Amino acid sequence: MASDLIWAAADATDALEREFAALGMEAREVDEGLFALPEPEEGGRRALPRFVFSRQVLPGATELHAESIRAFARAIVDAIVGVFPDGAPWSLHVVPFEPVPRGASLGARASHRRVRSERPSEAETRKGRVPAARCSFIEEAVVELLGERRRHLLRARRTETRHFKSDESVVQLLLVEPERGFLSVAKAPWPYEHRHQLSFFPGGKAPVAVDKRPPSRAFAKLIEAEERMGRHIAVGDTVVDLGAAPGSWTFVAVERGARVVSVDRSELRADLLAHPHVRFVRGDAFRFEPEATVDWLICDVIARAERSAELLLKWLRRGNCRHFVVTLKVDDEAPGTLLQGLASDLAELSSDYWLQKLTANKKEVCAFGTARSVREDARR
Ligand SMILES: C[S@@+](CC[C@H](N)C(=O)[O-])C[C@H]1O[C@@H](n2cnc3c(N)ncnc32)[C@H](O)[C@@H]1O
């Protein structure tokens, strides 16, 4: 039987369950942090809500048992031959399941503890961890089979990790055990239409950005948000960075050639303070008023989520920014009503938005997108 599977973001199984409850949805947990939504009535396709705490969705997934790599590959090929239109692009994501144990906090503490210990978790040991190499071998076997039988399908396969096009289909295999997985085939235009739920990153996991030059690891959040929205700070853009110190978001913005006003109570790192494209304003981020509309509001202030959400909505209502990336600090008791309210305000005030826990987020989520008031001719 096919069902839509929702996979919780790291440390967010409890938070995702609270989201299901707030949305009045019943979900069955099929593995730790992996939930199946009941079949939509009359076999129709359901419109999936945008879950804040999911890392990936697998629409219409079916359970698959196969004894060998070749058998998995054959099942994938059988599922797509004659289903994907000739010549239309498609992507293949074969990923190992990472359990998301219940009761883990949303915070950094739990994940740091996990990173420090080299041993697999109890859950992983019990289920038999699936090595990433097995997934690569299955992908290679699919390529080999298509090379023998369906060269036109092979030619249409997309291998770059980037936004789905409207004519692009996606096949996902999530391996929960070496010989058991869930197979999902999403035909175009579903992936494009659900690009806020179905990540183009395989398994919904953004690669870890590596750069030793910025003053802190926080830069990874801004880069991931840019990647996910498919839009980057560009040369000549104007940026306001609220809660900017020590300055890694400001660093990213000036690296891209933008002019930045950086606001914080604490100082930026000396080189950024002296940068000709940075103006530092010491003060309260919540009282800062821009002189004119800026291309980007980026905000990573440590404050209650309610305050950061209000600040973002104020900027959008006043037409103060064209694009935004705003961190919302949420604790273990994720304020579901706050996030739901913010999502509906963003749906009204933005032409496109995401509200989700990024791979790089610990005890926080991120709102990013483009203001509705942005003029089409101002878009790149
Ligand atoms: C997580 S850090 C920001 C890190 C920064 N994005 C970076 O990449 O380096 C949060 C910052 O918010 C600042 N902050 C907290 N409350 C503030 C307020 N009301 N006004 C201005 N800055 C504030 C803190 O001083 C701190 O530097």
CSV table of C-alpha atoms and ligand atoms in Angstrom, one decimal:
chain,number,residue,atom,x,y,z
A,1,MET,CA,0.0,0.0,0.0
A,2,ALA,CA,1.3,3.4,-0.9
A,3,SER,CA,1.6,6.2,1.6
A,4,ASP,CA,3.2,9.6,1.8
A,5,LEU,CA,6.2,9.4,4.1
A,6,ILE,CA,7.4,12.4,6.2
A,7,TRP,CA,11.0,12.2,7.6
A,8,ALA,CA,11.7,14.3,10.7
A,9,ALA,CA,14.6,16.8,10.7
A,10,ALA,CA,17.5,16.0,13.1
A,11,ASP,CA,16.3,16.0,16.7
A,12,ALA,CA,12.8,17.0,15.6
A,13,THR,CA,10.6,13.9,15.9
A,14,ASP,CA,8.6,15.3,18.8
A,15,ALA,CA,8.3,18.7,17.1
A,16,LEU,CA,7.1,17.1,13.9
A,17,GLU,CA,4.5,15.1,15.9
A,18,ARG,CA,3.3,18.3,17.4
A,19,GLU,CA,2.9,19.8,13.9
A,20,PHE,CA,0.8,16.8,12.9
A,21,ALA,CA,-1.4,17.3,15.9
A,22,ALA,CA,-1.7,21.1,15.3
A,23,LEU,CA,-2.7,20.3,11.7
A,24,GLY,CA,-5.2,17.7,12.8
A,25,MET,CA,-3.3,15.0,10.9
A,26,GLU,CA,-3.0,11.4,12.0
A,27,ALA,CA,0.4,10.0,11.2
A,28,ARG,CA,1.7,6.5,11.9
A,29,GLU,CA,5.4,6.1,12.9
A,30,VAL,CA,6.9,3.5,10.6
A,31,ASP,CA,10.4,4.0,12.0
A,32,GLU,CA,12.1,6.4,14.4
A,33,GLY,CA,11.3,9.8,13.0
A,34,LEU,CA,9.7,8.4,9.8
A,35,PHE,CA,5.9,8.9,9.6
A,36,ALA,CA,3.3,7.6,7.1
A,37,LEU,CA,0.2,9.7,6.5
A,38,PRO,CA,-3.0,7.8,5.8
A,39,GLU,CA,-4.1,7.2,2.2
A,40,PRO,CA,-6.1,10.2,0.9
A,41,GLU,CA,-9.7,9.3,0.5
A,42,GLU,CA,-10.9,8.1,-2.9
A,43,GLY,CA,-7.3,7.6,-4.0
A,44,GLY,CA,-6.8,11.2,-4.8
A,45,ARG,CA,-3.5,13.1,-4.4
A,46,ARG,CA,-3.2,15.0,-1.2
A,47,ALA,CA,-1.9,18.6,-1.0
A,48,LEU,CA,0.9,18.2,1.5
A,49,PRO,CA,1.3,21.0,4.0
A,50,ARG,CA,4.7,22.6,4.5
A,51,PHE,CA,6.1,20.9,7.6
A,52,VAL,CA,8.6,23.0,9.4
A,53,PHE,CA,10.3,20.0,11.1
A,54,SER,CA,10.6,17.6,8.2
A,55,ARG,CA,13.8,17.0,6.3
A,56,GLN,CA,12.3,15.2,3.4
A,57,VAL,CA,9.0,13.8,2.0
A,58,LEU,CA,8.5,10.7,-0.1
A,59,PRO,CA,5.1,10.8,-1.8
A,60,GLY,CA,3.2,7.6,-2.6
A,61,ALA,CA,6.0,5.5,-1.1
A,62,THR,CA,5.8,1.7,-1.1
A,63,GLU,CA,7.9,-0.7,1.0
A,64,LEU,CA,10.4,-2.7,-1.0
A,65,HIS,CA,12.4,-5.8,-0.1
A,66,ALA,CA,15.3,-6.9,-2.3
A,67,GLU,CA,18.2,-9.2,-1.6
A,68,SER,CA,20.8,-7.6,-3.7
A,69,ILE,CA,22.0,-4.3,-5.1
A,70,ARG,CA,21.0,-5.5,-8.6
A,71,ALA,CA,17.5,-6.4,-7.4
A,72,PHE,CA,17.0,-2.9,-5.9
A,73,ALA,CA,18.2,-1.4,-9.2
A,74,ARG,CA,15.8,-3.6,-11.2
A,75,ALA,CA,12.9,-2.5,-9.0
A,76,ILE,CA,13.8,1.2,-9.6
A,77,VAL,CA,14.1,0.7,-13.3
A,78,ASP,CA,10.7,-1.2,-13.5
A,79,ALA,CA,9.1,1.6,-11.5
A,80,ILE,CA,10.1,4.3,-14.0
A,81,VAL,CA,10.1,2.7,-17.4
A,82,GLY,CA,7.0,3.8,-19.2
A,83,VAL,CA,6.2,6.2,-16.4
A,84,PHE,CA,8.5,9.1,-16.9
A,85,PRO,CA,7.9,10.8,-20.3
A,86,ASP,CA,10.5,10.3,-22.9
A,87,GLY,CA,13.3,12.8,-22.8
A,88,ALA,CA,11.9,14.6,-19.7
A,89,PRO,CA,14.4,15.2,-16.9
A,90,TRP,CA,14.4,13.1,-13.8
A,91,SER,CA,16.5,12.7,-10.7
A,92,LEU,CA,17.4,9.7,-8.6
A,93,HIS,CA,18.0,9.9,-4.8
A,94,VAL,CA,19.1,6.7,-3.1
A,95,VAL,CA,19.8,7.5,0.6
A,96,PRO,CA,20.4,5.6,3.8
A,97,PHE,CA,17.8,6.2,6.5
A,98,GLU,CA,19.1,8.0,9.6
A,99,PRO,CA,16.8,7.3,12.6
A,100,VAL,CA,15.6,10.4,14.5
A,101,PRO,CA,15.1,9.1,18.1
A,102,ARG,CA,12.2,10.4,20.0
A,103,GLY,CA,12.8,12.6,23.0
A,104,ALA,CA,16.1,14.0,21.7
A,105,SER,CA,16.1,17.8,22.2
A,106,LEU,CA,15.8,20.2,19.3
A,107,GLY,CA,19.0,21.7,20.7
A,108,ALA,CA,22.7,21.5,20.1
A,109,ARG,CA,23.5,19.5,23.2
A,110,ALA,CA,21.9,16.3,22.0
A,111,SER,CA,23.5,16.4,18.6
A,112,HIS,CA,26.9,17.4,19.9
A,113,ARG,CA,26.8,14.4,22.3
A,114,ARG,CA,26.0,12.2,19.3
A,115,VAL,CA,28.9,13.6,17.1
A,116,ARG,CA,31.4,13.1,19.9
A,117,SER,CA,30.6,9.4,20.3
A,118,GLU,CA,31.9,7.5,17.3
A,119,ARG,CA,29.7,4.5,18.0
A,120,PRO,CA,26.4,4.2,16.2
A,121,SER,CA,23.3,4.8,18.3
A,122,GLU,CA,21.3,1.9,19.8
A,123,ALA,CA,18.7,2.5,17.2
A,124,GLU,CA,21.2,2.2,14.4
A,125,THR,CA,22.7,-0.9,15.8
A,126,ARG,CA,19.3,-2.6,16.2
A,127,LYS,CA,18.2,-1.8,12.7
A,128,GLY,CA,21.5,-2.5,10.9
A,129,ARG,CA,22.9,0.8,9.7
A,130,VAL,CA,23.0,1.1,5.9
A,131,PRO,CA,26.3,2.2,4.6
A,132,ALA,CA,26.2,5.1,2.2
A,133,ALA,CA,28.3,3.1,-0.2
A,134,ARG,CA,25.4,0.6,-0.7
A,135,CYS,CA,23.3,3.5,-1.9
A,136,SER,CA,26.0,4.6,-4.4
A,137,PHE,CA,26.2,1.0,-5.7
A,138,ILE,CA,22.5,0.9,-6.2
A,139,GLU,CA,22.6,4.2,-8.2
A,140,GLU,CA,25.5,2.8,-10.3
A,141,ALA,CA,23.5,-0.4,-10.9
A,142,VAL,CA,20.5,1.6,-12.1
A,143,VAL,CA,22.8,3.5,-14.5
A,144,GLU,CA,24.2,0.2,-15.8
A,145,LEU,CA,20.7,-1.3,-16.3
A,146,LEU,CA,19.5,1.7,-18.1
A,147,GLY,CA,22.6,1.7,-20.3
A,148,GLU,CA,21.7,-1.8,-21.4
A,149,ARG,CA,18.0,-1.3,-21.8
A,150,ARG,CA,16.9,2.3,-21.8
A,151,ARG,CA,19.5,4.7,-23.0
A,152,HIS,CA,17.0,7.6,-23.6
A,153,LEU,CA,16.1,7.5,-19.9
A,154,LEU,CA,19.7,7.5,-18.9
A,155,ARG,CA,20.4,10.6,-21.0
A,156,ALA,CA,17.5,12.5,-19.4
A,157,ARG,CA,18.8,11.8,-15.9
A,158,ARG,CA,19.8,15.0,-13.9
A,159,THR,CA,22.8,14.5,-11.6
A,160,GLU,CA,23.4,18.1,-10.4
A,161,THR,CA,21.9,19.0,-7.0
A,162,ARG,CA,19.7,22.0,-7.8
A,163,HIS,CA,16.1,23.2,-8.0
A,164,PHE,CA,13.5,21.0,-9.7
A,165,LYS,CA,12.2,22.2,-13.0
A,166,SER,CA,8.5,22.0,-13.7
A,167,ASP,CA,8.9,19.0,-16.1
A,168,GLU,CA,11.2,17.1,-13.7
A,169,SER,CA,10.3,13.8,-12.0
A,170,VAL,CA,12.0,12.3,-9.0
A,171,VAL,CA,12.5,8.8,-7.8
A,172,GLN,CA,13.7,8.2,-4.2
A,173,LEU,CA,14.8,5.0,-2.5
A,174,LEU,CA,15.1,5.4,1.3
A,175,LEU,CA,17.0,2.4,2.6
A,176,VAL,CA,16.0,1.6,6.2
A,177,GLU,CA,17.9,-1.7,6.3
A,178,PRO,CA,20.3,-3.2,3.8
A,179,GLU,CA,17.6,-5.3,2.2
A,180,ARG,CA,14.5,-3.1,2.9
A,181,GLY,CA,13.6,0.3,1.8
A,182,PHE,CA,10.8,2.7,0.7
A,183,LEU,CA,10.4,3.6,-3.0
A,184,SER,CA,8.7,6.8,-4.1
A,185,VAL,CA,8.1,7.9,-7.6
A,186,ALA,CA,7.0,11.5,-8.0
A,187,LYS,CA,6.1,12.4,-11.5
A,188,ALA,CA,6.4,15.9,-12.9
A,189,PRO,CA,5.1,18.5,-12.0
A,190,TRP,CA,4.7,17.2,-8.4
A,191,PRO,CA,8.3,17.8,-7.4
A,192,TYR,CA,8.3,21.4,-8.7
A,193,GLU,CA,4.8,22.1,-7.2
A,194,HIS,CA,6.0,20.7,-3.8
A,195,ARG,CA,9.5,22.2,-3.9
A,196,HIS,CA,8.9,23.6,-0.4
A,197,GLN,CA,8.3,20.1,1.0
A,198,LEU,CA,10.4,17.8,-1.3
A,199,SER,CA,14.0,18.9,-1.0
A,200,PHE,CA,16.3,18.7,-4.1
A,201,PHE,CA,19.0,17.7,-1.6
A,202,PRO,CA,19.0,13.9,-1.5
A,203,GLY,CA,17.4,12.9,1.8
A,204,GLY,CA,16.8,16.6,2.5
A,205,LYS,CA,20.3,17.0,3.9
A,206,ALA,CA,22.3,20.0,2.7
A,207,PRO,CA,26.0,19.4,2.4
A,208,VAL,CA,28.1,20.9,5.2
A,209,ALA,CA,29.6,24.2,4.0
A,210,VAL,CA,33.3,24.4,4.8
A,211,ASP,CA,35.1,27.7,5.1
A,212,LYS,CA,37.6,28.7,7.8
A,213,ARG,CA,37.6,32.4,7.0
A,214,PRO,CA,34.3,33.6,8.5
A,215,PRO,CA,34.4,34.3,12.3
A,216,SER,CA,32.0,31.5,13.2
A,217,ARG,CA,30.2,28.4,11.8
A,218,ALA,CA,26.9,30.4,11.6
A,219,PHE,CA,27.7,31.3,7.9
A,220,ALA,CA,26.5,27.8,7.0
A,221,LYS,CA,22.9,28.7,7.8
A,222,LEU,CA,22.9,31.7,5.4
A,223,ILE,CA,24.5,29.7,2.6
A,224,GLU,CA,22.0,26.8,3.0
A,225,ALA,CA,19.0,29.2,3.0
A,226,GLU,CA,20.4,30.8,-0.2
A,227,GLU,CA,20.8,27.4,-1.8
A,228,ARG,CA,17.3,26.2,-0.9
A,229,MET,CA,15.7,29.4,-2.2
A,230,GLY,CA,17.8,29.3,-5.4
A,231,ARG,CA,18.7,33.0,-4.9
A,232,HIS,CA,22.0,34.4,-3.7
A,233,ILE,CA,23.1,37.8,-2.4
A,234,ALA,CA,24.6,39.5,-5.5
A,235,VAL,CA,27.2,42.1,-6.4
A,236,GLY,CA,25.8,45.6,-5.6
A,237,ASP,CA,23.0,44.3,-3.4
A,238,THR,CA,22.1,46.3,-0.2
A,239,VAL,CA,21.9,44.2,3.0
A,240,VAL,CA,20.9,44.8,6.6
A,241,ASP,CA,22.4,42.2,8.9
A,242,LEU,CA,20.6,42.3,12.3
A,243,GLY,CA,22.4,40.6,15.2
A,244,ALA,CA,25.5,40.5,13.0
A,245,ALA,CA,28.4,39.9,15.5
A,246,PRO,CA,30.9,38.4,15.2
A,247,GLY,CA,30.1,38.7,11.5
A,248,SER,CA,30.0,35.5,9.5
A,249,TRP,CA,26.7,36.5,7.7
A,250,THR,CA,28.2,39.9,7.0
A,251,PHE,CA,31.3,38.1,5.8
A,252,VAL,CA,29.3,36.1,3.3
A,253,ALA,CA,27.4,39.2,2.1
A,254,VAL,CA,30.6,41.3,1.4
A,255,GLU,CA,32.3,38.3,-0.2
A,256,ARG,CA,29.4,38.3,-2.7
A,257,GLY,CA,30.0,42.0,-3.4
A,258,ALA,CA,27.1,43.5,-1.3
A,259,ARG,CA,27.1,46.7,0.8
A,260,VAL,CA,26.1,45.8,4.3
A,261,VAL,CA,24.7,47.6,7.4
A,262,SER,CA,25.6,45.4,10.3
A,263,VAL,CA,23.7,46.0,13.5
A,264,ASP,CA,24.6,44.5,16.9
A,265,ARG,CA,25.2,45.4,20.5
A,266,SER,CA,28.6,43.6,20.3
A,267,GLU,CA,31.3,44.5,17.9
A,268,LEU,CA,32.2,42.7,14.6
A,269,ARG,CA,35.5,41.1,14.0
A,270,ALA,CA,38.1,43.8,13.3
A,271,ASP,CA,38.6,43.1,9.6
A,272,LEU,CA,34.9,43.3,9.0
A,273,LEU,CA,34.6,46.4,11.0
A,274,ALA,CA,37.2,48.0,8.8
A,275,HIS,CA,35.8,46.7,5.5
A,276,PRO,CA,34.9,49.5,3.1
A,277,HIS,CA,31.5,47.9,2.3
A,278,VAL,CA,30.4,47.4,5.9
A,279,ARG,CA,28.8,50.1,8.1
A,280,PHE,CA,28.6,49.0,11.7
A,281,VAL,CA,25.7,50.3,13.8
A,282,ARG,CA,26.0,49.5,17.5
A,283,GLY,CA,22.5,49.2,18.9
A,284,ASP,CA,19.2,47.3,19.3
A,285,ALA,CA,18.3,45.3,16.2
A,286,PHE,CA,14.6,45.7,17.0
A,287,ARG,CA,14.7,49.5,16.9
A,288,PHE,CA,16.8,49.8,13.7
A,289,GLU,CA,14.9,51.5,10.9
A,290,PRO,CA,16.4,51.3,7.3
A,291,GLU,CA,16.6,54.5,5.4
A,292,ALA,CA,15.4,52.9,2.2
A,293,THR,CA,14.2,49.5,1.0
A,294,VAL,CA,17.1,47.0,1.0
A,295,ASP,CA,17.6,44.0,-1.2
A,296,TRP,CA,18.1,41.7,1.8
A,297,LEU,CA,17.1,41.6,5.5
A,298,ILE,CA,19.3,38.9,7.1
A,299,CYS,CA,18.7,38.4,10.9
A,300,ASP,CA,20.2,36.0,13.3
A,301,VAL,CA,19.5,37.8,16.5
A,302,ILE,CA,19.2,35.6,19.6
A,303,ALA,CA,15.7,36.5,20.9
A,304,ARG,CA,12.4,34.9,21.6
A,305,ALA,CA,11.0,33.5,18.3
A,306,GLU,CA,7.9,35.8,18.7
A,307,ARG,CA,10.0,38.9,18.6
A,308,SER,CA,12.0,37.8,15.5
A,309,ALA,CA,8.7,36.8,13.8
A,310,GLU,CA,7.2,40.2,14.6
A,311,LEU,CA,10.3,42.0,13.3
A,312,LEU,CA,10.2,40.1,10.0
A,313,LEU,CA,6.5,40.8,9.5
A,314,LYS,CA,7.0,44.5,10.3
A,315,TRP,CA,9.8,44.7,7.7
A,316,LEU,CA,7.6,42.9,5.1
A,317,ARG,CA,4.5,45.0,5.8
A,318,ARG,CA,6.5,48.2,5.4
A,319,GLY,CA,8.1,47.0,2.2
A,320,ASN,CA,11.5,47.4,3.8
A,321,CYS,CA,13.2,44.4,2.2
A,322,ARG,CA,13.0,42.4,-1.1
A,323,HIS,CA,14.4,39.1,0.3
A,324,PHE,CA,14.8,37.8,3.8
A,325,VAL,CA,16.6,35.1,5.8
A,326,VAL,CA,15.6,35.2,9.5
A,327,THR,CA,16.5,32.7,12.2
A,328,LEU,CA,13.8,31.9,14.8
A,329,LYS,CA,15.1,30.5,18.0
A,330,VAL,CA,12.7,27.7,19.1
A,331,ASP,CA,13.2,25.6,22.2
A,332,ASP,CA,12.1,22.0,22.8
A,333,GLU,CA,8.5,23.1,23.2
A,334,ALA,CA,8.3,24.4,19.6
A,335,PRO,CA,5.6,27.1,19.6
A,336,GLY,CA,3.3,25.4,17.0
A,337,THR,CA,0.7,28.2,16.9
A,338,LEU,CA,3.4,30.8,16.5
A,339,LEU,CA,4.9,29.0,13.5
A,340,GLN,CA,1.5,28.3,11.9
A,341,GLY,CA,0.5,32.0,12.3
A,342,LEU,CA,3.8,33.1,10.8
A,343,ALA,CA,3.4,30.7,7.9
A,344,SER,CA,0.0,32.1,7.1
A,345,ASP,CA,1.3,35.7,7.3
A,346,LEU,CA,4.2,34.8,5.1
A,347,ALA,CA,1.9,33.3,2.6
A,348,GLU,CA,0.2,36.7,2.3
A,349,LEU,CA,3.2,38.9,2.5
A,350,SER,CA,5.7,37.0,0.4
A,351,SER,CA,5.7,35.8,-3.2
A,352,ASP,CA,7.6,32.8,-2.1
A,353,TYR,CA,8.7,31.6,1.3
A,354,TRP,CA,10.2,28.7,3.2
A,355,LEU,CA,9.8,28.1,7.0
A,356,GLN,CA,11.8,25.1,8.0
A,357,LYS,CA,14.5,23.6,10.2
A,358,LEU,CA,17.7,23.8,8.1
A,359,THR,CA,20.3,21.1,8.2
A,360,ALA,CA,22.6,23.7,9.8
A,361,ASN,CA,20.0,24.8,12.4
A,362,LYS,CA,20.3,23.4,15.9
A,363,LYS,CA,17.8,24.9,18.4
A,364,GLU,CA,16.2,27.1,15.7
A,365,VAL,CA,14.3,27.2,12.4
A,366,CYS,CA,14.7,29.6,9.5
A,367,ALA,CA,12.2,31.8,7.5
A,368,PHE,CA,13.5,32.8,4.1
A,369,GLY,CA,12.0,34.0,0.8
A,370,THR,CA,11.0,37.0,-1.3
A,371,ALA,CA,8.6,39.8,-0.3
A,372,ARG,CA,5.4,40.1,-2.3
A,373,SER,CA,6.0,43.8,-2.9
A,374,VAL,CA,9.2,43.0,-4.9
A,375,ARG,CA,8.7,44.4,-8.4
A,376,GLU,CA,9.1,41.8,-11.2
A,377,ASP,CA,11.6,44.0,-13.0
A,378,ALA,CA,13.7,44.1,-9.8
A,379,ARG,CA,14.1,40.3,-9.8
A,380,ARG,CA,17.2,38.7,-11.1
B,1,LIG,C1,23.9,34.0,16.9
B,1,LIG,S1,24.7,35.5,17.1
B,1,LIG,C2,24.8,36.1,15.4
B,1,LIG,C3,25.8,35.4,14.6
B,1,LIG,C4,26.1,36.1,13.3
B,1,LIG,N1,24.9,35.9,12.4
B,1,LIG,C5,27.3,35.6,12.6
B,1,LIG,O1,27.2,34.9,11.6
B,1,LIG,O2,28.4,35.9,13.1
B,1,LIG,C6,23.4,36.5,17.7
B,1,LIG,C7,23.8,38.0,17.9
B,1,LIG,O3,22.6,38.7,18.3
B,1,LIG,C8,23.0,39.8,19.0
B,1,LIG,N2,21.8,40.3,19.7
B,1,LIG,C9,21.0,39.8,20.6
B,1,LIG,N3,20.0,40.6,20.9
B,1,LIG,C10,20.2,41.8,20.2
B,1,LIG,C11,19.5,43.0,20.0
B,1,LIG,N4,18.4,43.2,20.7
B,1,LIG,N5,20.0,43.9,19.2
B,1,LIG,C12,21.2,43.7,18.5
B,1,LIG,N6,21.9,42.5,18.6
B,1,LIG,C13,21.4,41.6,19.4
B,1,LIG,C14,24.1,39.2,20.0
B,1,LIG,O4,24.9,40.2,20.4
B,1,LIG,C15,24.8,38.2,19.0
B,1,LIG,O5,25.9,38.8,18.5
